[in-house]
Amino acid sequence: MKKVLLIMVLLHNVYALDTLSAMPKDQKSVINRIVKVLKLPNNHKNQKIIYDKLGVFFTKNWSAHWTTNKTGAHSKIKNSAVQICDVTIYNNNRIVNGTFVYFKKEKQLFITLKQYIEAKSSSVLKKYKERKNDSKYTLERETDHYAYFQEKGYMSYETYHVKSPSGMVIYESSYFFDIK
């Protein structure tokens, strides 16, 4: 009996430590809003997909806004089967844009994340040179001010933009998820 009770307590604690149940109210509000706007089935799995992609950006002093099918006054796609939620999160370190597109008929969620990070041009050039020597990436295009790479086998890109004295790195990743 003691073993059963111990297992039940441990399972309860594991569930309580789940990232979604421990999430602060304002973060949970953003996740729930995305689920609602996209008209996704509101379940733990779907909330977790979204939180796993955005959670790391909910840092000190963050803020968010979004645009959806219903945002524009003259939208003709308000009630479309394909729903879009474009979320921008601002924090002290970067700006992140997350685009969520739910294809209800196909039961798939497409997510693209783009992180914009400003830095001194010397720092961006250093990261660019490291990436250029990394065999996991293919250089897609290079000019005097920018270059971008694709991670082999993934829908992942890195863009390095330099215009002295500053520069920017953009990390872009896309994903497809089956929705139940």
mmCIF file of C-alpha atoms in Angstrom, residues 6-155:
data_model
loop_
_atom_site.group_PDB
_atom_site.id
_atom_site.type_symbol
_atom_site.label_atom_id
_atom_site.label_comp_id
_atom_site.label_asym_id
_atom_site.label_seq_id
_atom_site.Cartn_x
_atom_site.Cartn_y
_atom_site.Cartn_z
ATOM 1 C CA LEU A 6 4.318 6.781 -3.074
ATOM 2 C CA ILE A 7 3.819 6.234 -6.815
ATOM 3 C CA MET A 8 0.627 8.304 -6.754
ATOM 4 C CA VAL A 9 2.387 11.165 -4.951
ATOM 5 C CA LEU A 10 5.314 11.047 -7.398
ATOM 6 C CA LEU A 11 2.994 11.068 -10.411
ATOM 7 C CA HIS A 12 1.056 13.986 -8.962
ATOM 8 C CA ASN A 13 4.299 15.933 -8.445
ATOM 9 C CA VAL A 14 5.477 15.175 -11.986
ATOM 10 C CA TYR A 15 2.169 16.434 -13.360
ATOM 11 C CA ALA A 16 2.383 19.569 -11.189
ATOM 12 C CA LEU A 17 5.856 20.272 -12.526
ATOM 13 C CA ASP A 18 4.694 20.057 -16.134
ATOM 14 C CA THR A 19 5.573 23.282 -17.946
ATOM 15 C CA LEU A 20 1.949 24.032 -18.783
ATOM 16 C CA SER A 21 0.575 23.632 -15.288
ATOM 17 C CA ALA A 22 3.416 25.701 -13.825
ATOM 18 C CA MET A 23 3.126 28.419 -16.472
ATOM 19 C CA PRO A 24 2.384 31.960 -15.240
ATOM 20 C CA LYS A 25 -1.106 33.292 -15.971
ATOM 21 C CA ASP A 26 -0.023 35.877 -18.582
ATOM 22 C CA GLN A 27 1.928 33.289 -20.587
ATOM 23 C CA LYS A 28 -0.944 30.825 -20.392
ATOM 24 C CA SER A 29 -3.220 33.588 -21.667
ATOM 25 C CA VAL A 30 -1.112 33.984 -24.834
ATOM 26 C CA ILE A 31 -1.034 30.225 -25.457
ATOM 27 C CA ASN A 32 -4.800 29.892 -24.888
ATOM 28 C CA ARG A 33 -5.452 32.873 -27.152
ATOM 29 C CA ILE A 34 -3.483 31.264 -30.003
ATOM 30 C CA VAL A 35 -5.354 27.958 -29.545
ATOM 31 C CA LYS A 36 -8.697 29.810 -29.567
ATOM 32 C CA VAL A 37 -7.916 32.042 -32.557
ATOM 33 C CA LEU A 38 -6.709 29.092 -34.628
ATOM 34 C CA LYS A 39 -9.765 27.046 -33.575
ATOM 35 C CA LEU A 40 -7.474 24.184 -32.543
ATOM 36 C CA PRO A 41 -8.866 21.428 -30.351
ATOM 37 C CA ASN A 42 -8.147 22.789 -26.867
ATOM 38 C CA ASN A 43 -6.093 20.022 -25.307
ATOM 39 C CA HIS A 44 -2.807 19.608 -23.470
ATOM 40 C CA LYS A 45 -0.937 18.315 -26.539
ATOM 41 C CA ASN A 46 -1.812 21.310 -28.723
ATOM 42 C CA GLN A 47 -1.092 23.824 -25.962
ATOM 43 C CA LYS A 48 2.265 22.128 -25.368
ATOM 44 C CA ILE A 49 3.220 22.343 -29.074
ATOM 45 C CA ILE A 50 2.738 26.113 -28.967
ATOM 46 C CA TYR A 51 4.361 26.585 -25.564
ATOM 47 C CA ASP A 52 7.389 24.504 -26.565
ATOM 48 C CA LYS A 53 8.005 26.924 -29.444
ATOM 49 C CA LEU A 54 7.288 30.201 -27.609
ATOM 50 C CA GLY A 55 8.014 29.519 -23.930
ATOM 51 C CA VAL A 56 11.709 30.391 -24.066
ATOM 52 C CA PHE A 57 10.857 33.920 -25.238
ATOM 53 C CA PHE A 58 8.655 34.746 -22.229
ATOM 54 C CA THR A 59 11.544 36.378 -20.371
ATOM 55 C CA LYS A 60 11.660 39.414 -18.120
ATOM 56 C CA ASN A 61 9.826 42.447 -19.534
ATOM 57 C CA TRP A 62 8.159 40.584 -22.401
ATOM 58 C CA SER A 63 5.145 41.793 -24.290
ATOM 59 C CA ALA A 64 3.142 40.358 -27.189
ATOM 60 C CA HIS A 65 0.644 41.316 -29.839
ATOM 61 C CA TRP A 66 -1.001 39.331 -32.640
ATOM 62 C CA THR A 67 -2.797 39.576 -35.942
ATOM 63 C CA THR A 68 -5.394 37.038 -37.080
ATOM 64 C CA ASN A 69 -7.866 36.292 -39.877
ATOM 65 C CA LYS A 70 -10.314 38.605 -38.112
ATOM 66 C CA THR A 71 -7.964 41.539 -37.430
ATOM 67 C CA GLY A 72 -8.586 43.530 -40.608
ATOM 68 C CA ALA A 73 -11.867 45.381 -40.941
ATOM 69 C CA HIS A 74 -12.210 44.253 -44.563
ATOM 70 C CA SER A 75 -11.044 40.669 -44.088
ATOM 71 C CA LYS A 76 -12.690 38.186 -46.411
ATOM 72 C CA ILE A 77 -11.037 35.247 -44.650
ATOM 73 C CA LYS A 78 -12.545 35.695 -41.172
ATOM 74 C CA ASN A 79 -14.327 32.360 -41.315
ATOM 75 C CA SER A 80 -11.903 30.474 -43.529
ATOM 76 C CA ALA A 81 -11.100 26.847 -42.765
ATOM 77 C CA VAL A 82 -7.449 27.934 -42.709
ATOM 78 C CA GLN A 83 -6.786 30.072 -39.636
ATOM 79 C CA ILE A 84 -3.734 32.285 -39.089
ATOM 80 C CA CYS A 85 -2.295 33.783 -35.925
ATOM 81 C CA ASP A 86 0.810 35.916 -36.257
ATOM 82 C CA VAL A 87 2.340 36.671 -32.839
ATOM 83 C CA THR A 88 5.193 39.048 -32.092
ATOM 84 C CA ILE A 89 6.934 38.781 -28.728
ATOM 85 C CA TYR A 90 9.245 41.529 -27.566
ATOM 86 C CA ASN A 91 11.730 41.073 -24.748
ATOM 87 C CA ASN A 92 14.977 42.721 -23.649
ATOM 88 C CA ASN A 93 17.126 40.372 -25.781
ATOM 89 C CA ARG A 94 15.277 40.032 -29.060
ATOM 90 C CA ILE A 95 12.126 40.297 -31.090
ATOM 91 C CA VAL A 96 10.475 37.031 -32.089
ATOM 92 C CA ASN A 97 7.788 36.600 -34.699
ATOM 93 C CA GLY A 98 5.767 33.383 -34.650
ATOM 94 C CA THR A 99 3.373 32.601 -37.474
ATOM 95 C CA PHE A 100 0.861 29.821 -36.813
ATOM 96 C CA VAL A 101 -1.306 28.485 -39.648
ATOM 97 C CA TYR A 102 -3.871 25.779 -38.918
ATOM 98 C CA PHE A 103 -5.054 23.715 -41.868
ATOM 99 C CA LYS A 104 -8.192 22.213 -40.358
ATOM 100 C CA LYS A 105 -9.026 19.891 -43.270
ATOM 101 C CA GLU A 106 -5.511 18.433 -43.287
ATOM 102 C CA LYS A 107 -5.284 18.532 -39.474
ATOM 103 C CA GLN A 108 -1.846 20.129 -39.569
ATOM 104 C CA LEU A 109 -0.375 23.127 -37.838
ATOM 105 C CA PHE A 110 2.427 25.022 -39.578
ATOM 106 C CA ILE A 111 4.676 27.172 -37.391
ATOM 107 C CA THR A 112 7.432 29.545 -38.456
ATOM 108 C CA LEU A 113 9.565 31.334 -35.876
ATOM 109 C CA LYS A 114 11.875 34.226 -36.700
ATOM 110 C CA GLN A 115 14.181 35.658 -34.058
ATOM 111 C CA TYR A 116 15.770 39.051 -34.685
ATOM 112 C CA ILE A 117 18.929 39.808 -32.707
ATOM 113 C CA GLU A 118 20.883 43.049 -33.010
ATOM 114 C CA ALA A 119 24.584 43.238 -32.193
ATOM 115 C CA LYS A 120 27.788 45.030 -33.066
ATOM 116 C CA SER A 121 28.886 44.324 -36.627
ATOM 117 C CA SER A 122 32.097 42.702 -35.356
ATOM 118 C CA SER A 123 30.100 40.168 -33.316
ATOM 119 C CA VAL A 124 27.808 39.382 -36.241
ATOM 120 C CA LEU A 125 30.799 38.947 -38.581
ATOM 121 C CA LYS A 126 32.422 36.559 -36.105
ATOM 122 C CA LYS A 127 29.239 34.406 -35.926
ATOM 123 C CA TYR A 128 28.936 34.551 -39.733
ATOM 124 C CA LYS A 129 32.501 33.231 -40.179
ATOM 125 C CA GLU A 130 31.817 30.396 -37.727
ATOM 126 C CA ARG A 131 28.642 29.457 -39.596
ATOM 127 C CA LYS A 132 30.438 29.612 -42.975
ATOM 128 C CA ASN A 133 32.855 26.931 -41.728
ATOM 129 C CA ASP A 134 30.111 24.679 -40.313
ATOM 130 C CA SER A 135 29.445 21.739 -42.642
ATOM 131 C CA LYS A 136 25.881 21.330 -41.270
ATOM 132 C CA TYR A 137 24.888 24.487 -43.185
ATOM 133 C CA THR A 138 24.757 25.430 -46.858
ATOM 134 C CA LEU A 139 25.502 29.008 -47.899
ATOM 135 C CA GLU A 140 22.492 30.000 -50.003
ATOM 136 C CA ARG A 141 23.436 33.590 -50.875
ATOM 137 C CA GLU A 142 26.146 36.055 -49.968
ATOM 138 C CA THR A 143 26.505 39.786 -50.697
ATOM 139 C CA ASP A 144 28.538 42.651 -49.239
ATOM 140 C CA HIS A 145 25.938 43.214 -46.490
ATOM 141 C CA TYR A 146 24.218 39.910 -45.880
ATOM 142 C CA ALA A 147 24.456 36.166 -46.225
ATOM 143 C CA TYR A 148 22.062 33.397 -45.369
ATOM 144 C CA PHE A 149 22.493 29.722 -44.703
ATOM 145 C CA GLN A 150 20.161 26.737 -44.620
ATOM 146 C CA GLU A 151 20.654 23.952 -42.138
ATOM 147 C CA LYS A 152 20.925 20.782 -44.206
ATOM 148 C CA GLY A 153 17.820 18.606 -43.989
ATOM 149 C CA TYR A 154 15.747 21.179 -42.049
ATOM 150 C CA MET A 155 13.470 24.128 -42.690
#
